[in-house]
PDB file of C-alpha atoms in Angstrom:
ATOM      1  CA  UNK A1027     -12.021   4.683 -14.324  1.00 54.00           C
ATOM      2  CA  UNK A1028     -12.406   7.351 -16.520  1.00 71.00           C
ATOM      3  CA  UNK A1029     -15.989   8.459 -18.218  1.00 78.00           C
ATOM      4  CA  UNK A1030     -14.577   7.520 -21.481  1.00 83.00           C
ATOM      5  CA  UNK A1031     -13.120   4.222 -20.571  1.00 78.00           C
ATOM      6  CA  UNK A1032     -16.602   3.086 -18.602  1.00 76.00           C
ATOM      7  CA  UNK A1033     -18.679   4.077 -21.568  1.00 82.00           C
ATOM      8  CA  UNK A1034     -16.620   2.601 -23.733  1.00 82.00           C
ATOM      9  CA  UNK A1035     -16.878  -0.685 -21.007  1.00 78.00           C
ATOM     10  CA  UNK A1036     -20.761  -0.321 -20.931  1.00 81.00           C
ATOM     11  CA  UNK A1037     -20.796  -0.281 -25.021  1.00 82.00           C
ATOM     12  CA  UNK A1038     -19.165  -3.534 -25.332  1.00 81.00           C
ATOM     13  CA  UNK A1039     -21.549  -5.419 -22.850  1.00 79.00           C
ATOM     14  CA  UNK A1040     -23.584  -7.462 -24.884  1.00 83.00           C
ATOM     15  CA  UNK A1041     -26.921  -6.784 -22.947  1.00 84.00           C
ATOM     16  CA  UNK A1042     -28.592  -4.338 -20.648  1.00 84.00           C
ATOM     17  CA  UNK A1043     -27.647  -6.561 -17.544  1.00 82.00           C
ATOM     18  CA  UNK A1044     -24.893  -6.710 -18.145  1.00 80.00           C
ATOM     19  CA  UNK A1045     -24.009  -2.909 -18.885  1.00 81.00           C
ATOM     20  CA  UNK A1046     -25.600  -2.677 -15.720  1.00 83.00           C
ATOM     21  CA  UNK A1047     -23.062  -4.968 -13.764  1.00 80.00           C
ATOM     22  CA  UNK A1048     -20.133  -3.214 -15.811  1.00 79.00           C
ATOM     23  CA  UNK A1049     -21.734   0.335 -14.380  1.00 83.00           C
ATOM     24  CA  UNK A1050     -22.460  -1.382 -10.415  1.00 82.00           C
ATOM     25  CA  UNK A1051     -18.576  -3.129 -10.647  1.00 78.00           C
ATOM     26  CA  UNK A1052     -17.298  -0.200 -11.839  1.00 80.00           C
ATOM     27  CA  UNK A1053     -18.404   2.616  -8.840  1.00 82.00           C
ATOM     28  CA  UNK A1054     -17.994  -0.139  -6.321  1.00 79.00           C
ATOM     29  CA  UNK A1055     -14.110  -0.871  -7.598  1.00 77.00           C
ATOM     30  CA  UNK A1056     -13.648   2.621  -7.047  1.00 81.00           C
ATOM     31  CA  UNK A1057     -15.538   3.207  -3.824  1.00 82.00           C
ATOM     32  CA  UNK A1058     -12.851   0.077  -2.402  1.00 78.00           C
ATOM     33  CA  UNK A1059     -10.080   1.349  -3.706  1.00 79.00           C
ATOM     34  CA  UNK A1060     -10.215   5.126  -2.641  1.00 83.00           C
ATOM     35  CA  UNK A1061     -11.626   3.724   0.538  1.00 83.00           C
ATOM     36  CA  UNK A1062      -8.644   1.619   1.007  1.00 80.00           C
ATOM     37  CA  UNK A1063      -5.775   4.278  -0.401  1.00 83.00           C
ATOM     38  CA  UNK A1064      -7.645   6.859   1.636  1.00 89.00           C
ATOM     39  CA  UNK A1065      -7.137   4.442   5.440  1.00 88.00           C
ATOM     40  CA  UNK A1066      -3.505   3.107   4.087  1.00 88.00           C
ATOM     41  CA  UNK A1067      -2.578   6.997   3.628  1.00 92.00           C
ATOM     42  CA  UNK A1068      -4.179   7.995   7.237  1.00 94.00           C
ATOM     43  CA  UNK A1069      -2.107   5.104   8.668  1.00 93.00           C
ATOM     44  CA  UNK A1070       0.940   5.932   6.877  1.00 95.00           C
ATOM     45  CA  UNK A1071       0.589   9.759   8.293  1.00 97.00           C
ATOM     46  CA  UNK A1072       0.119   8.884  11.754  1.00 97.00           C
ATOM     47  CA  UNK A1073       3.166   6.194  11.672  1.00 97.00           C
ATOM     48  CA  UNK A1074       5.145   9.165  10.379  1.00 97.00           C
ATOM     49  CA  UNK A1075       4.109  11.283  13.523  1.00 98.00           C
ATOM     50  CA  UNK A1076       4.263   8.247  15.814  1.00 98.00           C
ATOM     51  CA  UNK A1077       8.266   8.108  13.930  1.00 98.00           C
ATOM     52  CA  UNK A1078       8.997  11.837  14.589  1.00 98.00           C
ATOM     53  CA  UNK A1079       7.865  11.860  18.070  1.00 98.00           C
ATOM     54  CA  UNK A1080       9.611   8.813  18.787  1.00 97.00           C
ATOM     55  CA  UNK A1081      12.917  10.035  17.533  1.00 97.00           C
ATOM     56  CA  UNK A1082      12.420  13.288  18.858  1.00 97.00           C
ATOM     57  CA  UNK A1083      12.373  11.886  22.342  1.00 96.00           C
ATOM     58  CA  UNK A1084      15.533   9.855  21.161  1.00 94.00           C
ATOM     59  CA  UNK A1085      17.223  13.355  20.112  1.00 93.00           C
ATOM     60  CA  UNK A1086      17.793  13.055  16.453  1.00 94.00           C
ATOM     61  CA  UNK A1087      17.721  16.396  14.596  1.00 93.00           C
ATOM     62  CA  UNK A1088      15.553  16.728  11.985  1.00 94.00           C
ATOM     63  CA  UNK A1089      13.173  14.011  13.609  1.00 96.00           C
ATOM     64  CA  UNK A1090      10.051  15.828  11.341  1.00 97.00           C
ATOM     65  CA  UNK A1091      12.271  15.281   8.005  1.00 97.00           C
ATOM     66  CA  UNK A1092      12.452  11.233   8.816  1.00 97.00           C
ATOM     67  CA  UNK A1093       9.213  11.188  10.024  1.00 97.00           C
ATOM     68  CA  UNK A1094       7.842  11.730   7.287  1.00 97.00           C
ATOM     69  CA  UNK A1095      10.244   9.802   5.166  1.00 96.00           C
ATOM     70  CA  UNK A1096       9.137   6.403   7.394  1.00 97.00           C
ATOM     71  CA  UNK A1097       5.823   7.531   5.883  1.00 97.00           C
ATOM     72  CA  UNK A1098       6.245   7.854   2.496  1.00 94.00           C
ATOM     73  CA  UNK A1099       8.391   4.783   2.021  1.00 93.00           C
ATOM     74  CA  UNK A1100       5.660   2.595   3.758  1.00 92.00           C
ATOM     75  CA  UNK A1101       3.798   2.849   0.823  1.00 86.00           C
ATOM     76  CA  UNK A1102       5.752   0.457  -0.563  1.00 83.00           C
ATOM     77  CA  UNK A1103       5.304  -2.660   1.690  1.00 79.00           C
ATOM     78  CA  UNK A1104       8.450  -4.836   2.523  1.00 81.00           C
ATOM     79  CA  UNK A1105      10.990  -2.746   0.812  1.00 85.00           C
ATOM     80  CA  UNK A1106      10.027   0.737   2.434  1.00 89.00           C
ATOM     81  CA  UNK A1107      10.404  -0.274   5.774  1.00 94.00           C
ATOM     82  CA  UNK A1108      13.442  -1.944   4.928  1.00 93.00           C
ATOM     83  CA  UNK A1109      15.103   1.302   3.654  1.00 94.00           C
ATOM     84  CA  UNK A1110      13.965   3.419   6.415  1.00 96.00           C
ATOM     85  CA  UNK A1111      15.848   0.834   9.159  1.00 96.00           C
ATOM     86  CA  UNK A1112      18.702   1.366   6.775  1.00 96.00           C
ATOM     87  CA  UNK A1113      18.435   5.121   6.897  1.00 96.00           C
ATOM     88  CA  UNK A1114      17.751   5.137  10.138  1.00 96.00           C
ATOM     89  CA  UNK A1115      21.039   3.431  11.109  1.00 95.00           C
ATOM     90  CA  UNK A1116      23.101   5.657   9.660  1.00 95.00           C
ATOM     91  CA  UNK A1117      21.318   8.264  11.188  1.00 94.00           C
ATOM     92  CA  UNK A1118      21.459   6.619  14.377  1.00 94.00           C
ATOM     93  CA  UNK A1119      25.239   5.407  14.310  1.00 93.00           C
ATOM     94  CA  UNK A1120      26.441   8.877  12.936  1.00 93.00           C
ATOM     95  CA  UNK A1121      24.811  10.865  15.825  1.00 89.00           C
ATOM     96  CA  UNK A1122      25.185   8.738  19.073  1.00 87.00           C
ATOM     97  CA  UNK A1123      27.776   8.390  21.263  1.00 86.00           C
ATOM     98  CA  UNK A1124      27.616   4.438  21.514  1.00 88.00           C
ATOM     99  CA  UNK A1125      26.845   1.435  18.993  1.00 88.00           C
ATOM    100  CA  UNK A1126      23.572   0.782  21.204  1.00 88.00           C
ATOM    101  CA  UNK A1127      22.629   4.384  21.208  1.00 91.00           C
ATOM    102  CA  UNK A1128      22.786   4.911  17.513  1.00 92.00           C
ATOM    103  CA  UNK A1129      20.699   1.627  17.119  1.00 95.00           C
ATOM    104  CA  UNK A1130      17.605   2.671  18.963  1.00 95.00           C
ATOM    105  CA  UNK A1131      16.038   4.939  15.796  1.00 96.00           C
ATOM    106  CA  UNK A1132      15.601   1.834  13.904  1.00 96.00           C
ATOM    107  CA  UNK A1133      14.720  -0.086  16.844  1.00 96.00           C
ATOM    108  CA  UNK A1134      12.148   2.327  17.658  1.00 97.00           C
ATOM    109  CA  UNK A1135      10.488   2.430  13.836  1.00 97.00           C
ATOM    110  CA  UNK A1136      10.841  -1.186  13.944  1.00 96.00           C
ATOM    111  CA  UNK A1137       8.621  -1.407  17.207  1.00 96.00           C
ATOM    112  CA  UNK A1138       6.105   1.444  15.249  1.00 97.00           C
ATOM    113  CA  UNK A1139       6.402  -0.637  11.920  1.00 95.00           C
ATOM    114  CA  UNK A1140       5.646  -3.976  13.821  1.00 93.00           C
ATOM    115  CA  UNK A1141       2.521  -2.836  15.737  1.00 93.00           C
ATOM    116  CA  UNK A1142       1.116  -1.069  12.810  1.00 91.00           C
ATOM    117  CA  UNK A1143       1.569  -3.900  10.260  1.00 84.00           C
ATOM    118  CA  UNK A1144       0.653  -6.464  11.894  1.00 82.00           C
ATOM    119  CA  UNK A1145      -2.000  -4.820  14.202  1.00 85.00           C
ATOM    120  CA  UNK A1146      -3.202  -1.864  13.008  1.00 86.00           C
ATOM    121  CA  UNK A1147      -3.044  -2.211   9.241  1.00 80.00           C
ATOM    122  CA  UNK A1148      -4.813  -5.759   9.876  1.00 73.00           C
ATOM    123  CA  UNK A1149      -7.766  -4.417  11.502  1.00 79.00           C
ATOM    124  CA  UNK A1150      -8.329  -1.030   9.661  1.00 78.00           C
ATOM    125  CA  UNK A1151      -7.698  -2.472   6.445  1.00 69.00           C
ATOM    126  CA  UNK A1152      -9.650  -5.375   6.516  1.00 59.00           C
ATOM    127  CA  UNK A1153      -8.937  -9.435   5.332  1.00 59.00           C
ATOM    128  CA  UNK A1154     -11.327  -8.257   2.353  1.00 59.00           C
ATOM    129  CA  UNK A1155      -8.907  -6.603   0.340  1.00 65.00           C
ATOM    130  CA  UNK A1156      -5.748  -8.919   1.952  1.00 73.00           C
ATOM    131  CA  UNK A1157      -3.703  -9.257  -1.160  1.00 79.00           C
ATOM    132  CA  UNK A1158      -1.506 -12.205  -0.957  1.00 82.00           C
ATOM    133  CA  UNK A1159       2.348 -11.611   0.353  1.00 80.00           C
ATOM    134  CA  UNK A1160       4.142 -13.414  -2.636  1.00 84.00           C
ATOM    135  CA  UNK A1161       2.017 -11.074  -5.085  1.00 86.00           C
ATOM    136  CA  UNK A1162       2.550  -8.085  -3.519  1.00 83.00           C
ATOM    137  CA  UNK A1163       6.410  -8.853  -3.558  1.00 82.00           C
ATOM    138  CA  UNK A1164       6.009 -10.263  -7.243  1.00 87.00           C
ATOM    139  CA  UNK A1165       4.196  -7.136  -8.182  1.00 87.00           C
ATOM    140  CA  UNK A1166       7.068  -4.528  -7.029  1.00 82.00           C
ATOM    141  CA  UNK A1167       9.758  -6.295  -8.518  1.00 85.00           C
ATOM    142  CA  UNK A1168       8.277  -5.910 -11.455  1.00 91.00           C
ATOM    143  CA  UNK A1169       6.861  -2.389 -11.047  1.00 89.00           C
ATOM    144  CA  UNK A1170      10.101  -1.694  -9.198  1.00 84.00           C
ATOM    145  CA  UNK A1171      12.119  -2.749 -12.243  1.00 89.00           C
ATOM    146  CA  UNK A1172       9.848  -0.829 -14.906  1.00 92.00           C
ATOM    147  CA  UNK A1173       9.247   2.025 -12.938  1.00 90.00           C
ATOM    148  CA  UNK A1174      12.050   2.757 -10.158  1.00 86.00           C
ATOM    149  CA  UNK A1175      10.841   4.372  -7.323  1.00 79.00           C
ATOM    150  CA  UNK A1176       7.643   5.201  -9.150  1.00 83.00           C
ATOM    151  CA  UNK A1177       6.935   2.017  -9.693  1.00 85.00           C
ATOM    152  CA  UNK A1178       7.137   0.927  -6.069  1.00 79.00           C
ATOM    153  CA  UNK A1179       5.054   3.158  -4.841  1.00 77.00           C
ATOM    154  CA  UNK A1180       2.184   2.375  -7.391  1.00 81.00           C
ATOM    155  CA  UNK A1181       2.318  -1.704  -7.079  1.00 83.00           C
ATOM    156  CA  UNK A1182       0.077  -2.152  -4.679  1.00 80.00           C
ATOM    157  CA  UNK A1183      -2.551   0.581  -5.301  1.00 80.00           C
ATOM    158  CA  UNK A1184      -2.599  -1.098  -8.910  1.00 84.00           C
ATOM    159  CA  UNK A1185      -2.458  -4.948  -7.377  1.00 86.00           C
ATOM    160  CA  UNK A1186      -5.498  -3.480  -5.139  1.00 82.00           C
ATOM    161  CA  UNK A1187      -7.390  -2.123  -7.860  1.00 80.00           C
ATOM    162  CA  UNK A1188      -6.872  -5.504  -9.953  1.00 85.00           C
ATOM    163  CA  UNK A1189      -7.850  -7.660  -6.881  1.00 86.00           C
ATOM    164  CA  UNK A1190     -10.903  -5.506  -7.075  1.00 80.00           C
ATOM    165  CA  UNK A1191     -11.974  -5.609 -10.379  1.00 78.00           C
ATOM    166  CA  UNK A1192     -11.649  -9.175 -10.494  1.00 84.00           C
ATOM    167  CA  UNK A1193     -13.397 -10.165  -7.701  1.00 81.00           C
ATOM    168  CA  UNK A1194     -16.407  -8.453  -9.321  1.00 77.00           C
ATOM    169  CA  UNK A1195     -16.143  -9.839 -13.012  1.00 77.00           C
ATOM    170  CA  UNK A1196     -17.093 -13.902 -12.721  1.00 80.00           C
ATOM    171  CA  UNK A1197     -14.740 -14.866 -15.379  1.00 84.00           C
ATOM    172  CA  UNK A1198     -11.829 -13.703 -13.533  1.00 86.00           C
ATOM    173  CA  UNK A1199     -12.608 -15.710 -10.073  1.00 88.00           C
ATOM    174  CA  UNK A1200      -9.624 -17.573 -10.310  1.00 92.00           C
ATOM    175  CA  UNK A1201      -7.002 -14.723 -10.482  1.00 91.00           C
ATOM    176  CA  UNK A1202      -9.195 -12.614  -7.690  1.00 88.00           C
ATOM    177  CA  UNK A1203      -8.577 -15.931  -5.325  1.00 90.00           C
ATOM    178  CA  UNK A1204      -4.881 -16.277  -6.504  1.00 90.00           C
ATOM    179  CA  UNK A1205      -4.303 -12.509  -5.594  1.00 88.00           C
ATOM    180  CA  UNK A1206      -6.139 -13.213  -2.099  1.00 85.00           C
ATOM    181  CA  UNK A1207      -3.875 -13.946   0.961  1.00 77.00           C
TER     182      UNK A1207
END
């Protein structure tokens, strides 16, 4: 949060503890949530690499280019991934010689997307920040629609950052659990 916005935060608290516990929610929200961008980005890279090499060894041309395509659209959970195994079929089809052949790209990023989402993500990440499945989803259709492609890629840094903040406020418990997996 901006200086502005957290002095105008601390202003409206009523008392000195509680400007206090707007000041302490306030730097640990943000200490989360860049620690949390910050590991989801570092996974995100090295999925991209572990993509490249993978279709590199598969001989697709211009295996950097959809490396790091797999990488960026991961950002956006569940419809990413979907549109890199679609872009990685066509890729696949157009430049094998056989049906099978031109399948094992996406098979391959599906093998990297499975292990790192439900292995790596899990244990880097955390359960503390877990945000629950039908939220996330809810939360980039709506982005999604607002936004486009912007908006995808911002819905769950923003559900994070909610999730945060409202498991620090006591008022908002209940929407802090109901954004919990």
């Amino acid at each position: 949060i901006s200086a502005i916005v957290l002095r105008k935060l601390v202003e409206l608290a009523p008392d000195w503890h509680a400007k206090r516990g707007v000041v302490v929610a306030t730097r640990d929200a943000q200490r989360d949530l860049s620690v949390y961008v910050f590991t989801i980005s570092v996974i995100n890279a090295v999925l991209g690499v572990a993509t490249a090499t993978a279709l590199w060894a598969l001989g697709i041309p211009d295996a950097v280019l959809w490396g790091g395509v797999a990488a960026a659209f991961n950002f956006a959970p569940y419809i990413g991934p979907m549109l890199t195994v679609a872009a990685l079929s066509v890729v696949g089809i157009t430049n094998a010689h056989s049906l099978l052949l031109g399948l094992a790209p996406p098979a391959a990023f599906l093998a990297l997307h499975f292990i790192e989402s439900f292995v790596v993500t899990p244990f880097l990440a955390g359960r503390r920040l877990a945000l629950d499945p039908i939220m996330i989803f809810l939360s980039l259709l709506l982005f999604g629609w607002m936004w486009g492609i912007a908006g995808l890629l911002i819905a769950v840094p923003l559900l994070t950052c909610l999730k945060i903040i409202a498991s620090r406020v006591p008022a908002w418990a209940a929407l802090a659990k109901l954004l919990s997996a």
